[in-house]
Amino acid sequence: MFKLSRKTITSLFLVAFLVLLVHFFSPFFKNSAQGTLKPHLVLINLIKRELSGMIFYHRNMMDSGRLRYENENLRRRLFDLREVEQENLRLKNLLNFKQRSPYRLVPARVIARSPDSWSSSVIIDKGRYSGIRRGMAVVNTQGLIGRVAETSVSLSKVLLINDPSQGVSSIVQSSRQEGLVNGSLGSNLIMRYLPDEAQIAPGDTIITSELSQVYPKGLLVGTVINVGKEFSGLSRYAMVKPAAELSSVEEVLVIIP
Amino acid sequence: MKKLLVFICPLVLAIIQLSWPPALSVFNVKPDLLFAFSVSLVFYLDFRIILAAAVFSGLLKDAFLPQALAVNTLLFAVWSYLAYRICSQVSTENNYIRASVVLILALLNNAATGVYLIKTGSIIPAGIFLRSLVLASLYTVLAAPLMFKLIKKISA
């Protein structure tokens, strides 16, 4: 017969009590730990940025020249596009299109990254005080970044789109084919549940779909780099390169609906 | 003072781990300094301090992760206990043996974390799972000798 000594039973009760205690008190500890470490993380982030500015001076100088040239070109294009925009507005008014209200964007800076290798998340320096709430979409100028997973008063945790627990309802911009873009911890994303006859090819642009409950429609997710068949043979999948550089994201914009 | 330092070190290591430069990450994998520290404590200090420091390190790590359950707090405590039991059975005078213990426990820790994520619905391809498991464990072991030196100084 399997017998347990009094000491073992006491130890097991103690362990169970500790587990409950940890689970109950961890949210309180989370807030105070985040609050304590925030100023240090901000300072280290600042030093890191300044140091990398000095170390990569030449590369930054070349980038600056290239960006200035690109900026001039874009300014010219913007001027042309303004004309198109005006025309579009006039036509929309003529067709009585309901104007969608513009989103409010809250800019934030990334101050820390995920402490382990099994999740892909960043911590930003804005929280509930700035109007950020759980579930809000996060973008940068390149494209979709992720969604807010947790908020405190002055910090928020953002789950990046390459986290394995993330799924973004998306469509292929050209063919309007729907699919689910999943993160995989790697540098690329996987678009799943594509039917065999789906019109999708390398180079196609993937944007968020209106079926998504979290992300607004039309946000740029990435570009298809490879299309393959699922192991089951019933559907296809596509490897998607994220539009945003997720491993080195520094500034983000939180979309407040 | 010794006890205080044991609890200050995880704070400093957490800051380093959170602001780890992407250029030093290998395939998006970074060393788990908090884990290496909490396991390395076993070779030099008393069990009660080890357990308290392991729980504190786990709590710190969980505070900056998006998961709801404090998985690392529990896992760190379990690995510290396991390391303590191993040390009572095997001679760990040599740094290579200590590093081997850290490697085995890092592999177990990463495997447990990966399996937990898969069980909660995350989709991780097998190749990336193995890559994260092996690389993260090896990278953590690379940091272990520094932890041995640091803890040796604290315990002296």
Short mmCIF file of C-alpha atoms in Angstrom, two decimals:
data_model
loop_
_atom_site.label_atom_id
_atom_site.label_comp_id
_atom_site.label_asym_id
_atom_site.label_seq_id
_atom_site.Cartn_x
_atom_site.Cartn_y
_atom_site.Cartn_z
CA MET A 1 0.00 0.00 0.00
CA PHE A 2 1.26 3.48 -0.91
CA LYS A 3 1.70 5.44 2.32
CA LEU A 4 2.69 9.04 2.81
CA SER A 5 4.47 10.24 5.92
CA ARG A 6 3.19 13.22 7.88
CA LYS A 7 6.22 15.22 6.76
CA THR A 8 5.51 14.55 3.06
CA ILE A 9 1.84 15.49 3.45
CA THR A 10 2.81 18.74 5.22
CA SER A 11 5.34 19.50 2.44
CA LEU A 12 2.72 18.86 -0.25
CA PHE A 13 0.24 21.16 1.51
CA LEU A 14 2.91 23.81 1.83
CA VAL A 15 3.72 23.58 -1.89
CA ALA A 16 0.02 23.80 -2.82
CA PHE A 17 -0.38 26.80 -0.50
CA LEU A 18 2.69 28.43 -2.08
CA VAL A 19 1.28 27.89 -5.58
CA LEU A 20 -2.03 29.53 -4.60
CA LEU A 21 -0.20 32.35 -2.85
CA VAL A 22 1.99 33.01 -5.88
CA HIS A 23 -0.99 32.95 -8.23
CA PHE A 24 -2.95 35.33 -5.99
CA PHE A 25 -0.17 37.82 -5.32
CA SER A 26 1.61 37.83 -8.70
CA PRO A 27 -0.60 40.64 -10.21
CA PHE A 28 0.27 42.94 -7.26
CA PHE A 29 3.94 42.07 -7.62
CA LYS A 30 3.76 42.64 -11.38
CA ASN A 31 2.64 46.26 -11.01
CA SER A 32 5.24 47.16 -8.40
CA ALA A 33 8.07 45.36 -10.28
CA GLN A 34 7.17 47.14 -13.50
CA GLY A 35 6.97 50.49 -11.74
CA THR A 36 10.34 49.98 -10.04
CA LEU A 37 12.20 48.90 -13.15
CA LYS A 38 10.63 51.40 -15.58
CA PRO A 39 13.00 54.38 -14.90
CA HIS A 40 16.05 52.09 -15.18
CA LEU A 41 14.81 50.56 -18.42
CA VAL A 42 14.11 54.01 -19.89
CA LEU A 43 17.61 55.18 -18.92
CA ILE A 44 19.33 52.08 -20.33
CA ASN A 45 17.29 52.38 -23.51
CA LEU A 46 18.43 56.01 -23.86
CA ILE A 47 22.11 55.09 -23.32
CA LYS A 48 21.81 52.18 -25.76
CA ARG A 49 20.33 54.46 -28.44
CA GLU A 50 23.02 57.10 -27.99
CA LEU A 51 25.79 54.49 -28.04
CA SER A 52 24.47 52.82 -31.17
CA GLY A 53 24.22 56.30 -32.75
CA MET A 54 27.92 56.81 -32.09
CA ILE A 55 29.05 53.30 -33.04
CA PHE A 56 27.07 53.23 -36.29
CA TYR A 57 27.84 56.88 -37.18
CA HIS A 58 28.90 56.13 -40.76
CA ARG A 59 25.92 53.89 -41.48
CA ASN A 60 23.59 56.52 -40.03
CA MET A 61 25.19 59.22 -42.18
CA MET A 62 24.64 57.12 -45.34
CA ASP A 63 21.08 56.36 -44.24
CA SER A 64 20.45 60.03 -43.58
CA GLY A 65 21.52 60.96 -47.14
CA ARG A 66 19.37 58.22 -48.64
CA LEU A 67 16.37 59.18 -46.53
CA ARG A 68 16.73 62.87 -47.45
CA TYR A 69 16.64 61.91 -51.14
CA GLU A 70 13.66 59.61 -50.52
CA ASN A 71 11.92 62.35 -48.54
CA GLU A 72 12.19 64.80 -51.47
CA ASN A 73 10.73 62.20 -53.83
CA LEU A 74 7.90 61.40 -51.43
CA ARG A 75 7.12 65.09 -50.95
CA ARG A 76 6.71 65.41 -54.70
CA ARG A 77 4.48 62.33 -54.77
CA LEU A 78 2.47 63.59 -51.82
CA PHE A 79 1.75 66.80 -53.68
CA ASP A 80 0.40 64.77 -56.64
CA LEU A 81 -1.59 62.51 -54.34
CA ARG A 82 -3.24 65.47 -52.63
CA GLU A 83 -4.91 66.25 -55.91
CA VAL A 84 -6.12 62.65 -56.16
CA GLU A 85 -7.33 62.78 -52.54
CA GLN A 86 -9.35 65.91 -53.22
CA GLU A 87 -10.89 64.27 -56.25
CA ASN A 88 -11.63 61.12 -54.21
CA LEU A 89 -13.30 63.18 -51.50
CA ARG A 90 -15.48 64.97 -54.00
CA LEU A 91 -16.54 61.68 -55.60
CA LYS A 92 -17.23 60.08 -52.20
CA ASN A 93 -19.41 62.99 -51.23
CA LEU A 94 -21.22 62.65 -54.50
CA LEU A 95 -21.90 58.98 -53.77
CA ASN A 96 -22.98 59.77 -50.19
CA PHE A 97 -20.31 57.50 -48.74
CA LYS A 98 -20.29 57.43 -45.01
CA GLN A 99 -16.93 58.74 -43.89
CA ARG A 100 -15.15 56.50 -41.46
CA SER A 101 -13.96 58.42 -38.42
CA PRO A 102 -10.16 58.68 -38.30
CA TYR A 103 -8.40 56.77 -35.56
CA ARG A 104 -6.59 58.47 -32.72
CA LEU A 105 -2.97 57.34 -32.56
CA VAL A 106 -0.89 57.36 -29.40
CA PRO A 107 2.86 57.28 -30.07
CA ALA A 108 4.93 55.21 -27.64
CA ARG A 109 8.53 54.10 -27.27
CA VAL A 110 9.66 50.50 -26.79
CA ILE A 111 11.59 50.29 -23.51
CA ALA A 112 12.01 46.54 -23.09
CA ARG A 113 11.64 43.27 -24.92
CA SER A 114 10.37 39.87 -23.91
CA PRO A 115 12.64 38.36 -21.23
CA ASP A 116 12.44 34.86 -22.69
CA SER A 117 12.80 33.17 -26.06
CA TRP A 118 9.33 31.58 -26.09
CA SER A 119 7.25 34.68 -26.60
CA SER A 120 7.53 37.74 -28.76
CA SER A 121 6.46 40.85 -26.95
CA VAL A 122 7.66 44.34 -26.14
CA ILE A 123 6.96 46.77 -23.31
CA ILE A 124 6.02 50.33 -24.23
CA ASP A 125 6.23 53.44 -22.08
CA LYS A 126 2.53 54.38 -22.27
CA GLY A 127 -0.33 52.82 -20.33
CA ARG A 128 -3.86 53.39 -19.09
CA TYR A 129 -3.02 57.01 -18.27
CA SER A 130 -2.60 57.68 -22.02
CA GLY A 131 -5.89 55.97 -22.87
CA ILE A 132 -4.38 52.63 -23.88
CA ARG A 133 -6.53 49.59 -23.13
CA ARG A 134 -6.14 45.82 -23.53
CA GLY A 135 -6.79 44.56 -27.07
CA MET A 136 -5.93 47.78 -28.95
CA ALA A 137 -4.04 47.38 -32.21
CA VAL A 138 -0.44 48.59 -32.45
CA VAL A 139 1.23 49.68 -35.69
CA ASN A 140 4.27 51.61 -36.84
CA THR A 141 4.95 53.45 -40.06
CA GLN A 142 5.90 50.18 -41.78
CA GLY A 143 2.82 48.14 -40.86
CA LEU A 144 1.07 46.06 -38.21
CA ILE A 145 3.06 45.33 -35.03
CA GLY A 146 0.63 43.53 -32.71
CA ARG A 147 -1.94 44.18 -30.01
CA VAL A 148 -1.90 45.37 -26.41
CA ALA A 149 -1.99 42.32 -24.14
CA GLU A 150 -1.81 44.00 -20.74
CA THR A 151 -1.76 47.54 -19.40
CA SER A 152 -0.71 49.22 -16.18
CA VAL A 153 -0.86 52.92 -15.36
CA SER A 154 2.25 53.90 -17.28
CA LEU A 155 3.30 50.73 -19.16
CA SER A 156 1.77 48.32 -21.64
CA LYS A 157 2.78 44.90 -22.89
CA VAL A 158 2.38 44.48 -26.63
CA LEU A 159 2.14 41.00 -28.09
CA LEU A 160 3.87 41.09 -31.49
CA ILE A 161 2.28 39.41 -34.51
CA ASN A 162 5.07 36.80 -34.65
CA ASP A 163 4.14 35.48 -31.18
CA PRO A 164 2.84 31.91 -31.56
CA SER A 165 -0.35 32.72 -29.63
CA GLN A 166 -1.30 35.45 -32.11
CA GLY A 167 -3.71 35.06 -35.02
CA VAL A 168 -4.66 37.87 -37.37
CA SER A 169 -7.62 37.51 -39.70
CA SER A 170 -6.23 38.74 -43.01
CA ILE A 171 -6.86 38.90 -46.74
CA VAL A 172 -4.70 38.93 -49.86
CA GLN A 173 -5.05 42.49 -51.12
CA SER A 174 -5.31 41.62 -54.83
CA SER A 175 -7.54 38.50 -54.77
CA ARG A 176 -9.40 39.22 -51.44
CA GLN A 177 -8.67 35.61 -50.38
CA GLU A 178 -9.11 35.23 -46.62
CA GLY A 179 -6.82 33.39 -44.23
CA LEU A 180 -5.44 33.44 -40.72
CA VAL A 181 -1.94 34.81 -40.20
CA ASN A 182 -0.18 33.13 -37.27
CA GLY A 183 3.08 33.94 -35.56
CA SER A 184 5.66 31.18 -35.20
CA LEU A 185 8.49 32.77 -33.12
CA GLY A 186 10.53 32.91 -36.33
CA SER A 187 11.13 35.95 -38.50
CA ASN A 188 8.25 35.03 -40.87
CA LEU A 189 4.52 34.54 -40.32
CA ILE A 190 2.35 31.70 -41.61
CA MET A 191 -0.96 32.32 -43.39
CA ARG A 192 -3.15 29.24 -42.91
CA TYR A 193 -6.52 27.85 -43.99
CA LEU A 194 -6.12 28.83 -47.64
CA PRO A 195 -8.21 26.66 -49.96
CA ASP A 196 -6.50 24.66 -52.70
CA GLU A 197 -7.76 27.01 -55.42
CA ALA A 198 -6.75 30.19 -53.52
CA GLN A 199 -5.29 32.90 -55.72
CA ILE A 200 -2.11 33.72 -53.89
CA ALA A 201 1.45 34.04 -55.14
CA PRO A 202 4.82 35.26 -53.86
CA GLY A 203 4.90 39.06 -53.82
CA ASP A 204 1.21 39.47 -52.90
CA THR A 205 0.40 41.96 -50.16
CA ILE A 206 -1.45 40.79 -47.03
CA ILE A 207 -3.69 43.21 -45.13
CA THR A 208 -6.00 42.83 -42.14
CA SER A 209 -9.54 41.74 -42.89
CA GLU A 210 -12.77 43.32 -41.71
CA LEU A 211 -13.59 40.02 -39.96
CA SER A 212 -10.93 40.78 -37.36
CA GLN A 213 -12.39 41.83 -34.02
CA VAL A 214 -9.14 43.39 -32.84
CA TYR A 215 -7.49 45.01 -35.84
CA PRO A 216 -9.02 47.69 -38.05
CA LYS A 217 -9.46 46.67 -41.67
CA GLY A 218 -6.71 47.40 -44.19
CA LEU A 219 -3.59 47.48 -42.01
CA LEU A 220 -0.52 46.20 -43.84
CA VAL A 221 0.59 42.84 -42.43
CA GLY A 222 3.30 41.75 -44.87
CA THR A 223 4.24 40.23 -48.20
CA VAL A 224 3.93 36.62 -49.34
CA ILE A 225 7.32 35.02 -49.91
CA ASN A 226 6.40 31.38 -50.42
CA VAL A 227 3.27 29.27 -50.90
CA GLY A 228 3.07 25.59 -49.96
CA LYS A 229 0.65 22.74 -49.32
CA GLU A 230 -0.31 21.73 -45.77
CA PHE A 231 0.81 18.29 -44.59
CA SER A 232 -2.82 17.07 -44.67
CA GLY A 233 -3.05 18.05 -48.36
CA LEU A 234 -6.45 19.68 -47.75
CA SER A 235 -5.36 23.30 -47.76
CA ARG A 236 -2.44 25.55 -48.55
CA TYR A 237 -0.33 27.87 -46.46
CA ALA A 238 1.76 30.93 -47.29
CA MET A 239 4.90 32.22 -45.61
CA VAL A 240 4.51 35.95 -45.02
CA LYS A 241 7.35 38.37 -44.37
CA PRO A 242 6.08 40.98 -41.89
CA ALA A 243 6.02 44.54 -43.23
CA ALA A 244 7.42 45.87 -39.95
CA GLU A 245 10.87 44.97 -38.69
CA LEU A 246 9.64 43.23 -35.53
CA SER A 247 13.02 42.34 -34.03
CA SER A 248 14.20 45.94 -33.86
CA VAL A 249 11.02 47.97 -33.45
CA GLU A 250 11.68 51.13 -31.40
CA GLU A 251 8.65 53.40 -31.81
CA VAL A 252 5.06 52.32 -32.18
CA LEU A 253 1.60 53.87 -32.56
CA VAL A 254 -1.32 52.53 -30.56
CA ILE A 255 -4.64 52.80 -32.40
CA ILE A 256 -7.40 54.08 -30.14
CA PRO A 257 -10.76 53.40 -31.78
CA MET B 1 24.34 42.11 3.21
CA LYS B 2 24.84 38.75 1.52
CA LYS B 3 21.09 38.09 1.52
CA LEU B 4 20.36 41.58 0.22
CA LEU B 5 22.79 41.12 -2.69
CA VAL B 6 21.12 37.83 -3.61
CA PHE B 7 17.91 39.80 -4.15
CA ILE B 8 19.50 42.85 -5.80
CA CYS B 9 21.28 40.74 -8.44
CA PRO B 10 18.04 39.43 -10.03
CA LEU B 11 16.83 43.04 -10.37
CA VAL B 12 19.99 44.02 -12.26
CA LEU B 13 19.90 40.82 -14.34
CA ALA B 14 16.21 41.44 -15.19
CA ILE B 15 17.08 44.91 -16.47
CA ILE B 16 19.91 43.44 -18.62
CA GLN B 17 17.66 40.67 -19.91
CA LEU B 18 14.83 43.07 -20.76
CA SER B 19 17.09 45.46 -22.64
CA TRP B 20 19.20 42.74 -24.29
CA PRO B 21 20.35 44.21 -27.66
CA PRO B 22 18.75 42.48 -30.69
CA ALA B 23 22.23 42.37 -32.29
CA LEU B 24 23.34 39.91 -29.57
CA SER B 25 20.32 37.64 -30.03
CA VAL B 26 20.90 34.48 -32.07
CA PHE B 27 17.78 33.63 -34.12
CA ASN B 28 15.71 35.80 -31.74
CA VAL B 29 17.05 33.74 -28.84
CA LYS B 30 18.61 35.35 -25.78
CA PRO B 31 20.20 33.86 -22.65
CA ASP B 32 17.99 33.43 -19.60
CA LEU B 33 20.14 35.24 -17.05
CA LEU B 34 17.56 34.99 -14.27
CA PHE B 35 17.34 31.23 -14.70
CA ALA B 36 21.13 30.81 -14.79
CA PHE B 37 21.40 32.90 -11.62
CA SER B 38 18.71 31.08 -9.66
CA VAL B 39 20.12 27.63 -10.53
CA SER B 40 23.74 28.66 -9.94
CA LEU B 41 22.88 29.78 -6.41
CA VAL B 42 22.48 26.11 -5.50
CA PHE B 43 26.24 25.51 -5.71
CA TYR B 44 27.13 28.14 -3.13
CA LEU B 45 24.28 29.05 -0.75
CA ASP B 46 21.81 27.74 1.79
CA PHE B 47 18.61 26.13 0.45
CA ARG B 48 16.17 28.59 2.04
CA ILE B 49 17.92 31.57 0.42
CA ILE B 50 18.10 29.66 -2.88
CA LEU B 51 14.36 28.96 -2.90
CA ALA B 52 13.44 32.54 -1.97
CA ALA B 53 15.75 33.93 -4.67
CA ALA B 54 14.39 31.48 -7.25
CA VAL B 55 10.78 32.49 -6.50
CA PHE B 56 11.77 36.18 -6.63
CA SER B 57 13.58 35.70 -9.99
CA GLY B 58 10.61 33.80 -11.40
CA LEU B 59 8.20 36.50 -10.25
CA LEU B 60 10.39 39.16 -11.87
CA LYS B 61 10.43 37.26 -15.16
CA ASP B 62 6.68 36.67 -15.06
CA ALA B 63 6.06 40.36 -14.35
CA PHE B 64 7.32 41.21 -17.83
CA LEU B 65 5.71 38.34 -19.75
CA PRO B 66 2.22 38.49 -21.22
CA GLN B 67 1.11 35.14 -19.73
CA ALA B 68 -1.54 35.23 -17.01
CA LEU B 69 -0.22 32.29 -14.97
CA ALA B 70 3.03 32.74 -13.03
CA VAL B 71 4.66 29.75 -14.78
CA ASN B 72 8.26 30.81 -14.28
CA THR B 73 7.79 31.41 -10.55
CA LEU B 74 6.74 27.81 -10.10
CA LEU B 75 9.24 26.36 -12.57
CA PHE B 76 12.22 28.25 -11.09
CA ALA B 77 11.36 26.94 -7.63
CA VAL B 78 11.08 23.39 -8.95
CA TRP B 79 14.39 23.56 -10.85
CA SER B 80 16.17 25.02 -7.83
CA TYR B 81 14.89 22.17 -5.67
CA LEU B 82 15.92 19.64 -8.33
CA ALA B 83 19.39 21.21 -8.63
CA TYR B 84 19.71 21.13 -4.83
CA ARG B 85 18.84 17.40 -4.80
CA ILE B 86 21.34 16.73 -7.63
CA CYS B 87 24.05 18.58 -5.72
CA SER B 88 23.44 16.46 -2.66
CA GLN B 89 23.97 13.29 -4.74
CA VAL B 90 26.74 14.35 -7.15
CA SER B 91 29.97 16.18 -6.52
CA THR B 92 29.73 19.60 -8.16
CA GLU B 93 33.18 20.96 -7.36
CA ASN B 94 34.14 21.29 -10.99
CA ASN B 95 32.74 24.18 -13.07
CA TYR B 96 32.13 21.85 -16.04
CA ILE B 97 29.86 19.66 -13.92
CA ARG B 98 28.05 22.75 -12.62
CA ALA B 99 27.58 23.97 -16.19
CA SER B 100 26.25 20.53 -17.17
CA VAL B 101 23.68 20.70 -14.37
CA VAL B 102 22.63 24.17 -15.58
CA LEU B 103 22.39 22.86 -19.18
CA ILE B 104 20.18 19.89 -18.22
CA LEU B 105 17.89 22.10 -16.16
CA ALA B 106 17.80 24.79 -18.87
CA LEU B 107 16.75 22.14 -21.41
CA LEU B 108 14.03 20.93 -19.01
CA ASN B 109 12.89 24.50 -18.31
CA ASN B 110 12.70 25.41 -22.01
CA ALA B 111 10.96 22.14 -22.87
CA ALA B 112 8.40 22.73 -20.10
CA THR B 113 7.79 26.32 -21.23
CA GLY B 114 7.45 25.26 -24.87
CA VAL B 115 5.05 22.42 -24.04
CA TYR B 116 3.01 24.77 -21.81
CA LEU B 117 2.70 27.24 -24.71
CA ILE B 118 1.62 24.49 -27.13
CA LYS B 119 -0.90 23.21 -24.60
CA THR B 120 -2.37 26.71 -24.31
CA GLY B 121 -3.02 26.83 -28.06
CA SER B 122 0.10 28.43 -29.51
CA ILE B 123 1.29 27.02 -32.83
CA ILE B 124 5.04 26.48 -32.85
CA PRO B 125 6.56 24.60 -35.81
CA ALA B 126 8.74 21.65 -34.76
CA GLY B 127 11.91 23.17 -36.25
CA ILE B 128 11.48 26.45 -34.39
CA PHE B 129 10.59 24.56 -31.19
CA LEU B 130 13.83 22.56 -31.35
CA ARG B 131 15.86 25.60 -32.35
CA SER B 132 14.53 27.65 -29.43
CA LEU B 133 14.95 24.72 -27.03
CA VAL B 134 18.57 23.97 -27.90
CA LEU B 135 19.85 27.47 -28.67
CA ALA B 136 18.20 29.12 -25.65
CA SER B 137 19.61 26.41 -23.35
CA LEU B 138 23.13 26.65 -24.80
CA TYR B 139 23.08 30.45 -24.69
CA THR B 140 21.97 30.29 -21.04
CA VAL B 141 24.84 27.94 -20.21
CA LEU B 142 27.29 30.38 -21.78
CA ALA B 143 26.22 32.90 -19.15
CA ALA B 144 26.57 30.37 -16.32
CA PRO B 145 30.35 30.81 -15.66
CA LEU B 146 29.75 34.53 -15.09
CA MET B 147 27.00 33.64 -12.62
CA PHE B 148 29.33 31.22 -10.80
CA LYS B 149 31.90 34.00 -10.37
CA LEU B 150 29.27 36.53 -9.29
CA ILE B 151 27.70 34.22 -6.71
CA LYS B 152 31.10 33.09 -5.45
CA LYS B 153 31.91 36.74 -4.73
CA ILE B 154 28.56 37.27 -3.03
CA SER B 155 28.91 34.18 -0.87
CA ALA B 156 32.54 34.90 0.10
#
